[in-house]
Tab-separated table of C-alpha atoms in Angstrom:
chain	number	residue	atom	x	y	z
A	1	MET	CA	0.078	0.080	0.046
A	2	LYS	CA	1.289	3.226	-0.910
A	3	PRO	CA	1.805	6.356	1.136
A	4	ASN	CA	-1.521	8.320	1.838
A	5	PRO	CA	-1.482	11.067	-1.038
A	6	LEU	CA	-3.275	13.778	1.142
A	7	ALA	CA	0.129	13.616	3.308
A	8	PRO	CA	2.960	13.449	0.782
A	9	TYR	CA	6.587	13.412	2.091
A	10	TRP	CA	8.469	16.387	2.443
A	11	ARG	CA	5.188	18.200	3.728
A	12	CYS	CA	5.088	19.249	7.527
A	13	LEU	CA	2.338	17.434	8.837
A	14	TYR	CA	1.670	19.697	11.860
A	15	LYS	CA	-1.353	21.269	10.099
A	16	ASP	CA	-2.932	17.729	9.341
A	17	VAL	CA	-2.872	17.022	12.918
A	18	VAL	CA	-4.619	19.928	14.051
A	19	VAL	CA	-7.201	19.440	11.464
A	20	GLN	CA	-7.895	15.723	12.298
A	21	ASP	CA	-7.693	16.902	16.081
A	22	GLY	CA	-9.975	20.105	16.004
A	23	THR	CA	-7.521	21.566	18.384
A	24	SER	CA	-8.722	25.579	18.874
A	25	ILE	CA	-6.022	28.178	18.331
A	26	SER	CA	-6.005	29.168	21.916
A	27	LEU	CA	-5.256	25.308	23.063
A	28	GLN	CA	-2.336	25.290	20.047
A	29	TRP	CA	-0.844	28.374	21.840
A	30	LEU	CA	-1.375	26.892	25.450
A	31	TYR	CA	0.532	23.738	24.001
A	32	PHE	CA	3.372	25.700	22.566
A	33	LEU	CA	3.980	28.357	25.454
A	34	THR	CA	3.935	25.404	28.050
A	35	TYR	CA	6.365	23.720	25.679
A	36	LEU	CA	8.793	26.874	25.672
A	37	VAL	CA	8.259	27.547	29.452
A	38	ALA	CA	8.809	23.995	30.421
A	39	HIS	CA	12.468	23.877	28.807
A	40	LEU	CA	13.645	26.821	30.680
A	41	PRO	CA	14.605	25.051	33.631
A	42	VAL	CA	16.595	22.322	31.267
A	43	LEU	CA	18.467	25.101	29.238
A	44	PHE	CA	19.296	27.452	32.418
A	45	PRO	CA	19.636	24.617	35.392
A	46	THR	CA	21.723	26.742	37.455
A	47	THR	CA	19.188	29.675	37.563
A	48	ALA	CA	16.366	27.471	37.788
A	49	GLY	CA	17.854	25.481	40.435
A	50	ILE	CA	18.380	28.253	42.931
A	51	HIS	CA	15.291	30.406	42.131
A	52	LEU	CA	12.784	27.762	41.289
A	53	PHE	CA	13.462	24.777	42.790
A	54	GLY	CA	15.379	26.199	46.013
A	55	PHE	CA	18.641	24.548	45.700
A	56	HIS	CA	21.271	25.680	48.043
A	57	GLU	CA	24.365	27.577	46.613
A	58	SER	CA	26.326	24.710	48.149
A	59	TYR	CA	24.719	22.036	45.693
A	60	TYR	CA	27.002	23.634	42.679
A	61	THR	CA	30.722	23.035	44.471
A	62	PHE	CA	31.577	19.710	42.485
A	63	ASP	CA	32.911	21.524	39.623
A	64	GLN	CA	34.822	24.206	41.880
A	65	ASP	CA	36.687	21.194	43.504
A	66	TYR	CA	37.861	19.125	40.599
A	67	LEU	CA	38.102	21.550	37.487
A	68	PRO	CA	40.398	24.674	36.931
A	69	GLN	CA	39.122	28.226	36.950
A	70	ASP	CA	40.436	28.925	33.374
A	71	GLY	CA	39.716	25.306	31.592
A	72	SER	CA	37.758	25.426	28.247
A	73	MET	CA	34.400	23.892	27.731
A	74	LEU	CA	36.037	21.112	25.840
A	75	SER	CA	39.124	20.477	28.161
A	76	ASN	CA	36.669	20.580	31.264
A	77	PHE	CA	34.352	18.075	29.728
A	78	ILE	CA	37.396	15.339	29.185
A	79	ARG	CA	38.880	16.307	32.517
A	80	LEU	CA	35.327	15.369	34.134
A	81	ILE	CA	34.913	12.059	31.731
A	82	SER	CA	38.344	11.058	33.171
A	83	ILE	CA	37.524	11.997	36.986
A	84	THR	CA	34.043	10.123	36.841
A	85	THR	CA	34.913	7.193	35.197
A	86	GLY	CA	38.294	6.509	36.844
A	87	LEU	CA	39.992	6.579	33.410
A	88	SER	CA	43.460	8.026	32.495
A	89	TYR	CA	43.265	10.634	29.547
A	90	LEU	CA	45.447	7.699	27.593
A	91	SER	CA	42.696	5.008	28.216
A	92	ILE	CA	39.691	7.824	26.870
A	93	PHE	CA	42.215	8.340	24.136
A	94	GLY	CA	42.069	4.845	23.232
A	95	CYS	CA	38.578	4.450	23.351
A	96	ALA	CA	38.113	7.386	20.877
A	97	SER	CA	40.921	5.755	18.558
A	98	ILE	CA	39.236	2.233	18.461
A	99	ALA	CA	36.012	4.211	17.648
A	100	ILE	CA	37.383	6.364	14.976
A	101	ALA	CA	39.308	3.230	13.465
A	102	SER	CA	36.141	1.451	13.267
A	103	TYR	CA	34.302	4.104	11.226
A	104	ALA	CA	37.338	4.866	9.075
A	105	THR	CA	37.184	1.334	8.033
A	106	LEU	CA	33.656	1.577	7.041
A	107	ILE	CA	34.138	4.744	5.101
A	108	TRP	CA	37.355	2.972	3.363
A	109	THR	CA	34.754	0.030	2.507
A	110	ASP	CA	32.376	2.319	1.417
A	111	VAL	CA	35.044	4.546	-0.859
A	112	THR	CA	35.980	1.016	-2.588
A	113	THR	CA	32.413	0.027	-3.399
A	114	ALA	CA	32.402	0.986	-6.865
A	115	LEU	CA	35.546	-1.168	-7.513
A	116	ARG	CA	34.467	-4.288	-5.726
A	117	PRO	CA	30.498	-4.460	-4.848
A	118	PHE	CA	29.716	-5.323	-1.169
A	119	PRO	CA	27.226	-8.141	-1.303
A	120	TRP	CA	25.278	-8.097	1.851
A	121	PRO	CA	23.471	-11.354	2.938
A	122	LYS	CA	20.359	-11.997	1.148
A	123	SER	CA	19.097	-13.165	4.429
A	124	TRP	CA	19.250	-9.418	5.731
A	125	GLU	CA	16.651	-8.388	3.240
A	126	THR	CA	18.487	-5.412	2.424
A	127	ASP	CA	16.539	-4.710	-0.663
A	128	ASN	CA	13.043	-3.918	1.269
A	129	ASN	CA	13.534	-0.514	1.986
A	130	ALA	CA	9.687	0.175	2.516
A	131	CYS	CA	9.800	0.934	6.243
A	132	TYR	CA	13.307	2.609	6.098
A	133	ASP	CA	12.212	5.322	3.499
A	134	ASP	CA	8.968	5.726	5.616
A	135	MET	CA	10.948	6.995	8.521
A	136	PHE	CA	13.903	9.002	7.366
A	137	CYS	CA	14.630	11.459	4.791
A	138	GLU	CA	18.375	11.665	4.375
A	139	PRO	CA	18.841	11.190	0.577
A	140	PRO	CA	19.639	7.028	-0.038
A	141	ARG	CA	23.138	6.092	-1.633
A	142	ARG	CA	21.578	2.652	-2.698
A	143	ASP	CA	24.753	1.685	-4.794
A	144	ARG	CA	26.731	1.996	-2.002
A	145	VAL	CA	28.119	0.070	1.496
A	146	ILE	CA	26.774	3.288	3.630
A	147	ARG	CA	23.379	4.130	2.139
A	148	ARG	CA	22.639	7.001	4.639
A	149	LEU	CA	26.205	8.569	5.314
A	150	GLY	CA	25.157	10.838	8.058
A	151	ASN	CA	22.560	8.355	10.052
A	152	THR	CA	25.112	5.930	10.005
A	153	LEU	CA	28.323	7.535	10.956
A	154	SER	CA	26.801	9.527	13.867
A	155	ASN	CA	26.682	6.525	15.537
A	156	PHE	CA	30.349	7.104	16.665
A	157	PHE	CA	29.494	8.610	20.084
A	158	TYR	CA	27.560	5.347	20.721
A	159	LEU	CA	30.601	3.450	20.213
A	160	PHE	CA	33.044	5.607	21.981
A	161	LEU	CA	30.814	5.566	25.347
A	162	ALA	CA	30.107	1.829	25.168
A	163	LEU	CA	34.099	1.418	25.066
A	164	VAL	CA	34.518	4.131	28.051
A	165	VAL	CA	31.761	2.717	30.228
A	166	LEU	CA	32.900	-1.144	29.666
A	167	LEU	CA	36.367	-0.425	30.461
A	168	SER	CA	35.359	1.748	33.357
A	169	THR	CA	33.362	-1.019	34.958
A	170	VAL	CA	36.393	-3.744	34.489
A	171	MET	CA	38.711	-1.617	35.867
A	172	HIS	CA	36.359	-0.636	38.941
A	173	GLY	CA	35.601	-4.299	39.126
A	174	VAL	CA	39.354	-5.412	39.690
A	175	SER	CA	40.085	-2.420	42.364
A	176	SER	CA	39.481	-3.541	45.706
A	177	ASP	CA	39.566	-0.319	47.381
A	178	ASP	CA	37.223	1.803	44.975
A	179	VAL	CA	35.222	4.233	46.852
A	180	THR	CA	33.826	6.517	43.953
A	181	ILE	CA	31.054	3.922	42.816
A	182	ILE	CA	28.707	1.661	44.481
A	183	SER	CA	30.313	-1.879	43.888
A	184	GLY	CA	26.913	-3.329	42.953
A	185	PHE	CA	26.357	-0.494	40.438
A	186	ILE	CA	29.375	-2.345	38.185
A	187	VAL	CA	27.233	-5.072	37.031
A	188	SER	CA	24.391	-2.964	35.899
A	189	ASP	CA	26.783	-0.312	34.339
A	190	PHE	CA	28.401	-3.265	32.517
A	191	ILE	CA	25.094	-4.332	30.948
A	192	PHE	CA	24.701	-0.738	30.266
A	193	GLY	CA	27.820	-0.734	28.068
A	194	VAL	CA	26.902	-3.990	26.346
A	195	MET	CA	23.679	-2.614	25.120
A	196	LEU	CA	25.353	0.757	23.996
A	197	LEU	CA	27.703	-1.464	22.091
A	198	ILE	CA	24.637	-3.611	20.642
A	199	LEU	CA	23.087	0.038	20.098
A	200	ALA	CA	26.182	1.317	18.141
A	201	VAL	CA	26.406	-2.012	15.924
A	202	SER	CA	22.780	-2.415	15.114
A	203	SER	CA	22.158	1.208	14.343
A	204	THR	CA	24.728	1.251	12.018
A	205	ILE	CA	23.875	-1.637	10.225
A	206	TRP	CA	20.159	-0.537	9.996
A	207	HIS	CA	20.931	3.056	8.496
A	208	GLY	CA	24.058	1.520	6.749
A	209	CYS	CA	22.290	-1.305	4.783
A	210	ASN	CA	18.671	-1.315	5.922
A	211	ALA	CA	18.729	-4.917	7.486
A	212	MET	CA	15.096	-5.308	8.938
A	213	TRP	CA	16.590	-7.590	11.899
A	214	SER	CA	18.518	-4.751	12.692
A	215	HIS	CA	15.702	-2.493	13.274
A	216	ALA	CA	14.308	-4.767	15.841
A	217	VAL	CA	17.927	-4.623	17.682
A	218	ASP	CA	18.254	-1.211	17.390
A	219	LEU	CA	14.761	0.053	18.613
A	220	TRP	CA	15.463	-2.523	21.563
A	221	SER	CA	19.067	-1.400	22.710
A	222	MET	CA	18.193	2.204	22.141
A	223	GLU	CA	15.381	2.200	24.549
A	224	ALA	CA	17.387	0.460	27.033
A	225	THR	CA	19.971	3.004	27.080
A	226	ILE	CA	17.691	5.606	27.116
A	227	ILE	CA	15.869	4.566	30.421
A	228	TYR	CA	19.013	3.160	31.924
A	229	LEU	CA	20.250	6.499	33.395
A	230	THR	CA	17.099	7.074	35.003
A	231	PHE	CA	16.947	3.605	36.666
A	232	ARG	CA	20.467	4.465	37.869
A	233	ILE	CA	19.634	7.710	39.429
A	234	LEU	CA	16.422	6.378	41.100
A	235	SER	CA	18.642	3.714	42.296
A	236	LEU	CA	21.003	5.855	43.903
A	237	GLY	CA	18.317	7.819	45.597
A	238	ILE	CA	17.364	4.194	47.392
A	239	PHE	CA	21.160	3.884	48.385
A	240	VAL	CA	20.316	7.635	50.250
A	241	PHE	CA	17.143	6.778	51.395
A	242	VAL	CA	18.296	3.249	53.130
A	243	SER	CA	21.442	4.494	54.324
A	244	ASN	CA	19.831	7.405	56.121
A	245	GLU	CA	17.103	5.129	57.505
A	246	THR	CA	19.179	2.059	58.217
A	247	GLY	CA	22.616	3.832	59.050
A	248	ASN	CA	24.044	0.574	57.107
A	249	THR	CA	25.832	1.448	53.816
A	250	THR	CA	26.606	-2.452	53.049
A	251	ILE	CA	22.723	-3.180	53.049
A	252	ALA	CA	21.862	0.349	51.390
A	253	SER	CA	24.460	-0.950	48.659
A	254	ILE	CA	22.762	-4.255	48.042
A	255	ILE	CA	19.029	-3.038	48.034
A	256	ALA	CA	20.312	-0.164	45.506
A	257	SER	CA	22.247	-2.509	43.452
A	258	LEU	CA	19.476	-5.205	43.222
A	259	ALA	CA	17.065	-2.577	42.333
A	260	CYS	CA	18.939	-1.283	39.569
A	261	LEU	CA	19.588	-4.385	38.024
A	262	VAL	CA	16.247	-5.684	38.307
A	263	MET	CA	14.876	-2.706	36.611
A	264	ILE	CA	17.285	-2.670	33.491
A	265	THR	CA	17.076	-6.323	33.080
A	266	GLY	CA	13.232	-6.386	33.167
A	267	GLN	CA	13.109	-3.838	30.560
A	268	ILE	CA	15.838	-5.421	28.573
A	269	TYR	CA	13.874	-9.068	28.889
A	270	PHE	CA	10.181	-7.392	28.292
A	271	ASP	CA	11.218	-4.748	25.744
A	272	GLY	CA	13.015	-7.382	24.061
A	273	ARG	CA	10.331	-9.766	23.635
A	274	SER	CA	7.844	-6.997	22.121
A	275	CYS	CA	10.494	-6.056	19.725
A	276	PHE	CA	11.185	-9.347	18.329
A	277	THR	CA	7.674	-10.361	18.323
A	278	LYS	CA	6.878	-7.536	16.032
A	279	LEU	CA	9.851	-8.776	13.942
A	280	LYS	CA	8.649	-11.923	13.838
A	281	LEU	CA	5.141	-10.713	12.788
A	282	LYS	CA	6.730	-8.428	10.074
A	283	PHE	CA	5.422	-5.340	11.878
A	284	TRP	CA	7.849	-2.982	9.843
A	285	GLU	CA	7.704	-5.205	6.837
A	286	GLU	CA	5.682	-2.482	4.691
A	287	MET	CA	5.962	0.801	6.451
A	288	CYS	CA	6.511	2.676	9.643
A	289	PRO	CA	3.491	1.857	11.791
A	290	PHE	CA	4.181	4.913	14.343
A	291	ALA	CA	4.992	7.441	11.876
A	292	VAL	CA	2.731	10.547	12.347
A	293	ARG	CA	1.538	10.174	8.099
A	294	ASN	CA	0.319	6.790	8.561
A	295	ARG	CA	-1.736	7.768	11.838
A	296	LEU	CA	-3.551	10.557	10.424
A	297	ALA	CA	-7.181	9.751	10.514
A	298	THR	CA	-7.349	9.925	6.902
A	299	SER	CA	-4.485	7.658	6.353
A	300	PRO	CA	-5.513	4.401	4.592
A	301	TYR	CA	-4.177	2.243	7.177
A	302	MET	CA	-6.338	4.095	9.782
A	303	THR	CA	-9.383	3.819	7.469
A	304	ALA	CA	-8.824	-0.003	6.823
A	305	LYS	CA	-11.230	-2.498	8.072
A	306	LYS	CA	-10.494	-3.790	11.506
A	307	ASP	CA	-9.507	-7.219	9.850
A	308	ASP	CA	-7.361	-5.711	7.135
A	309	GLU	CA	-3.955	-7.158	8.039
A	310	ASN	CA	-2.722	-3.433	7.406
A	311	THR	CA	-4.440	-1.955	10.015
A	312	ILE	CA	-2.190	-0.378	12.577
A	313	PRO	CA	-2.983	-1.306	16.422
A	314	LEU	CA	-2.354	2.275	17.437
A	315	LYS	CA	-5.301	5.123	17.652
A	316	PRO	CA	-5.030	8.487	15.565
A	317	ILE	CA	-2.306	10.435	16.319
A	318	SER	CA	-3.286	13.729	18.633
A	319	LEU	CA	-1.465	17.021	18.726
A	320	LEU	CA	-1.153	16.520	22.537
A	321	GLU	CA	0.528	13.166	22.367
A	322	ILE	CA	3.028	15.028	19.737
A	323	TYR	CA	3.778	17.900	22.319
A	324	LEU	CA	4.232	15.264	25.138
A	325	PHE	CA	6.639	13.569	22.815
A	326	ALA	CA	8.586	16.655	22.288
A	327	MET	CA	8.941	17.490	26.040
A	328	MET	CA	10.859	14.437	26.837
A	329	PRO	CA	13.968	16.349	27.921
A	330	VAL	CA	11.978	18.061	30.036
A	331	TYR	CA	10.349	15.118	32.165
A	332	SER	CA	13.616	12.959	31.867
A	333	ASN	CA	14.803	15.329	34.417
A	334	VAL	CA	12.261	15.508	36.677
A	335	PRO	CA	13.540	12.354	38.810
A	336	SER	CA	16.959	14.141	39.045
A	337	TRP	CA	15.369	17.395	40.133
A	338	ILE	CA	13.275	15.539	43.016
A	339	LEU	CA	16.270	13.585	44.224
A	340	ILE	CA	18.989	16.454	44.094
A	341	LYS	CA	16.479	18.752	46.371
A	342	THR	CA	15.358	15.514	48.702
A	343	ALA	CA	18.184	13.078	48.994
A	344	PHE	CA	21.497	14.019	47.080
A	345	HIS	CA	21.820	17.841	48.103
A	346	THR	CA	24.282	18.180	45.093
A	347	MET	CA	23.941	19.005	41.687
A	348	GLY	CA	26.893	16.909	40.732
A	349	SER	CA	28.702	18.757	37.922
A	350	GLU	CA	27.099	21.778	36.716
A	351	CYS	CA	29.452	21.500	33.651
A	352	LEU	CA	27.896	17.996	32.896
A	353	VAL	CA	24.483	19.112	33.371
A	354	ARG	CA	24.576	21.985	30.882
A	355	VAL	CA	26.182	19.891	28.149
A	356	LEU	CA	23.505	17.053	28.636
A	357	ASN	CA	20.716	19.186	28.648
A	358	ILE	CA	21.497	21.666	25.959
A	359	SER	CA	22.781	18.707	23.644
A	360	LEU	CA	19.496	16.572	24.487
A	361	VAL	CA	17.038	19.706	23.530
A	362	LEU	CA	18.843	20.254	20.235
A	363	GLY	CA	18.935	16.721	19.078
A	364	TRP	CA	15.231	15.857	20.253
A	365	SER	CA	13.713	19.275	18.708
A	366	TYR	CA	15.035	18.847	15.100
A	367	ARG	CA	14.465	15.006	15.251
A	368	LEU	CA	10.655	15.895	15.641
A	369	PHE	CA	10.977	16.782	11.965
A	370	GLU	CA	12.001	13.670	10.649
A	371	ARG	CA	10.082	11.997	8.158
A	372	TRP	CA	8.268	9.574	10.689
A	373	GLY	CA	7.783	12.622	12.789
A	374	LEU	CA	6.254	15.904	11.414
A	375	ASP	CA	8.313	15.884	8.491
A	376	GLY	CA	8.754	18.956	6.370
A	377	CYS	CA	12.839	19.127	5.913
A	378	ARG	CA	12.611	20.346	2.362
A	379	HIS	CA	16.126	21.380	2.653
A	380	LEU	CA	17.056	17.926	2.379
A	381	LEU	CA	14.819	17.613	-0.881
A	382	TYR	CA	16.743	20.279	-2.234
A	383	CYS	CA	20.197	18.408	-1.452
A	384	GLU	CA	18.588	15.505	-2.926
A	385	GLU	CA	17.988	17.074	-6.188
A	386	GLN	CA	21.255	18.412	-6.219
A	387	ILE	CA	23.000	14.782	-5.398
A	388	ALA	CA	20.922	13.673	-8.534
A	389	LYS	CA	22.092	16.770	-10.780
A	390	THR	CA	25.766	15.955	-10.033
A	391	LYS	CA	26.089	12.171	-9.618
A	392	ASP	CA	27.034	11.527	-13.347
A	393	SER	CA	28.767	15.302	-13.779
A	394	GLU	CA	32.357	15.720	-13.879
A	395	ASN	CA	32.207	17.714	-10.999
A	396	GLY	CA	32.677	15.095	-8.349
A	397	GLY	CA	33.696	17.828	-5.681
A	398	LEU	CA	30.056	19.247	-5.786
A	399	HIS	CA	28.586	15.839	-5.692
A	400	LEU	CA	30.643	15.074	-2.742
A	401	PHE	CA	29.726	18.475	-0.920
A	402	TRP	CA	25.767	17.916	-1.454
A	403	THR	CA	26.050	14.284	-0.239
A	404	ILE	CA	28.200	15.584	2.943
A	405	ALA	CA	25.403	18.281	3.268
A	406	SER	CA	22.680	16.211	3.371
A	407	ALA	CA	24.485	13.894	5.804
A	408	VAL	CA	25.421	16.744	8.003
A	409	LEU	CA	21.442	18.183	7.981
A	410	SER	CA	19.813	15.012	8.567
A	411	PRO	CA	17.499	15.043	11.479
A	412	THR	CA	18.487	11.495	12.439
A	413	ALA	CA	22.312	12.027	12.312
A	414	SER	CA	21.828	15.096	14.290
A	415	LEU	CA	19.985	13.089	16.770
A	416	HIS	CA	22.726	10.184	16.823
A	417	PHE	CA	25.334	13.131	17.334
A	418	TRP	CA	23.867	14.974	20.000
A	419	THR	CA	22.119	12.334	22.155
A	420	GLY	CA	25.666	10.313	21.960
A	421	ILE	CA	26.869	13.559	23.632
A	422	THR	CA	24.029	13.523	26.007
A	423	LEU	CA	24.636	9.974	27.225
A	424	ILE	CA	28.278	10.459	27.820
A	425	ALA	CA	27.395	13.582	29.922
A	426	ALA	CA	24.421	12.014	31.637
A	427	TYR	CA	26.672	8.861	32.515
A	428	CYS	CA	29.550	10.999	34.051
A	429	HIS	CA	27.046	13.256	35.743
A	430	CYS	CA	25.227	10.534	37.668
A	431	ARG	CA	28.837	9.349	38.393
A	432	SER	CA	29.674	12.960	39.690
A	433	ILE	CA	26.498	12.690	42.034
A	434	GLU	CA	27.736	9.123	43.158
A	435	MET	CA	31.085	10.458	44.113
A	436	PHE	CA	29.651	13.101	46.289
A	437	VAL	CA	27.001	10.888	47.939
A	438	LEU	CA	29.702	8.251	48.721
A	439	SER	CA	31.809	10.947	49.995
A	440	ARG	CA	29.440	11.810	52.789
A	441	HIS	CA	28.228	7.979	53.422
A	442	LEU	CA	31.320	6.092	53.525
């Protein structure tokens, strides 16, 4: 079944949602203003913390204790990764080098594709692009190993963080006198690192060649890595609560560690079962079921008979649902804000909070205009037209320019880039709070 002609690709679907939802102008403005105001504490955490949430100035001492006064943002960021993970600069450089070498090898393979075509396994179903084309707007390169350059290579930060987390957990695991991490969290952190590694590999395959199986693995590992840091901060809150109530940090550590482990393994198991059941049922075989255009009330998938095999098991999308999805950077901060005020009494690293929140807002906001979302990235349509015009011309440099431009401007490539930084900063921020908490309780 072809996409709904009433909602063609490249057109922003905001008005379509408003029309089917019947949302009044006043309610639209209310949603929009709420969206803007709710993001202010996220973008200005220090000001909001002191004047809105009542955080004491003593909550912001971590960076004063560990960072030089004249350090640049980049140097401070790298220093904080080293301090919170316990890795040396050489180890961090080694992780970055492995990640760079991995994607450099992939680029080299892509460059040589024209000389010796790379045959993907037939069982991977790489010729079925229906779902992928329904989800992403980066122009395709179907004759190359890397079909979407930006969406594929932007997974670099996921691989880098996976290596950092895995190396850090191994080093903390063999250290018997480490007081910067709750020992039981090492197991959960190792699982987090493994899921990050799976995410980096599966997302690279999914965007590189569109193998259908990798889509299920990508969604499964992505959701686990997104939710893990919330589980971790909640578990650290459990540690503080039990420690304060019992006065026994050993019992508190065991309970908090088990809580974190149960939450992340439960998430991995149940979400994994759901994703792989959908893969078995060919849920993503012909289109993207959760795409906004497919959930418009006039979509042929919504108007199909209930016994039609193409019927989507979702209701027509509402404007409220879109705004709730867009506000993820806001409510993902809520558990941290509550626990900082009631249990931790520290913001941890202020530098890391700024980096993780700004990068998350940038990546998440632009991502809303991906093809499966509200769509409307017509600048990428222009890039696609220029790529087609220059493909067989003698000016190979111009063709390369428009290819790179489309890769950089891709909403999903932007999401990968910015949320990769978000995850690095968020993990290190959790560790900075943990360092402060342990310094008080041990």
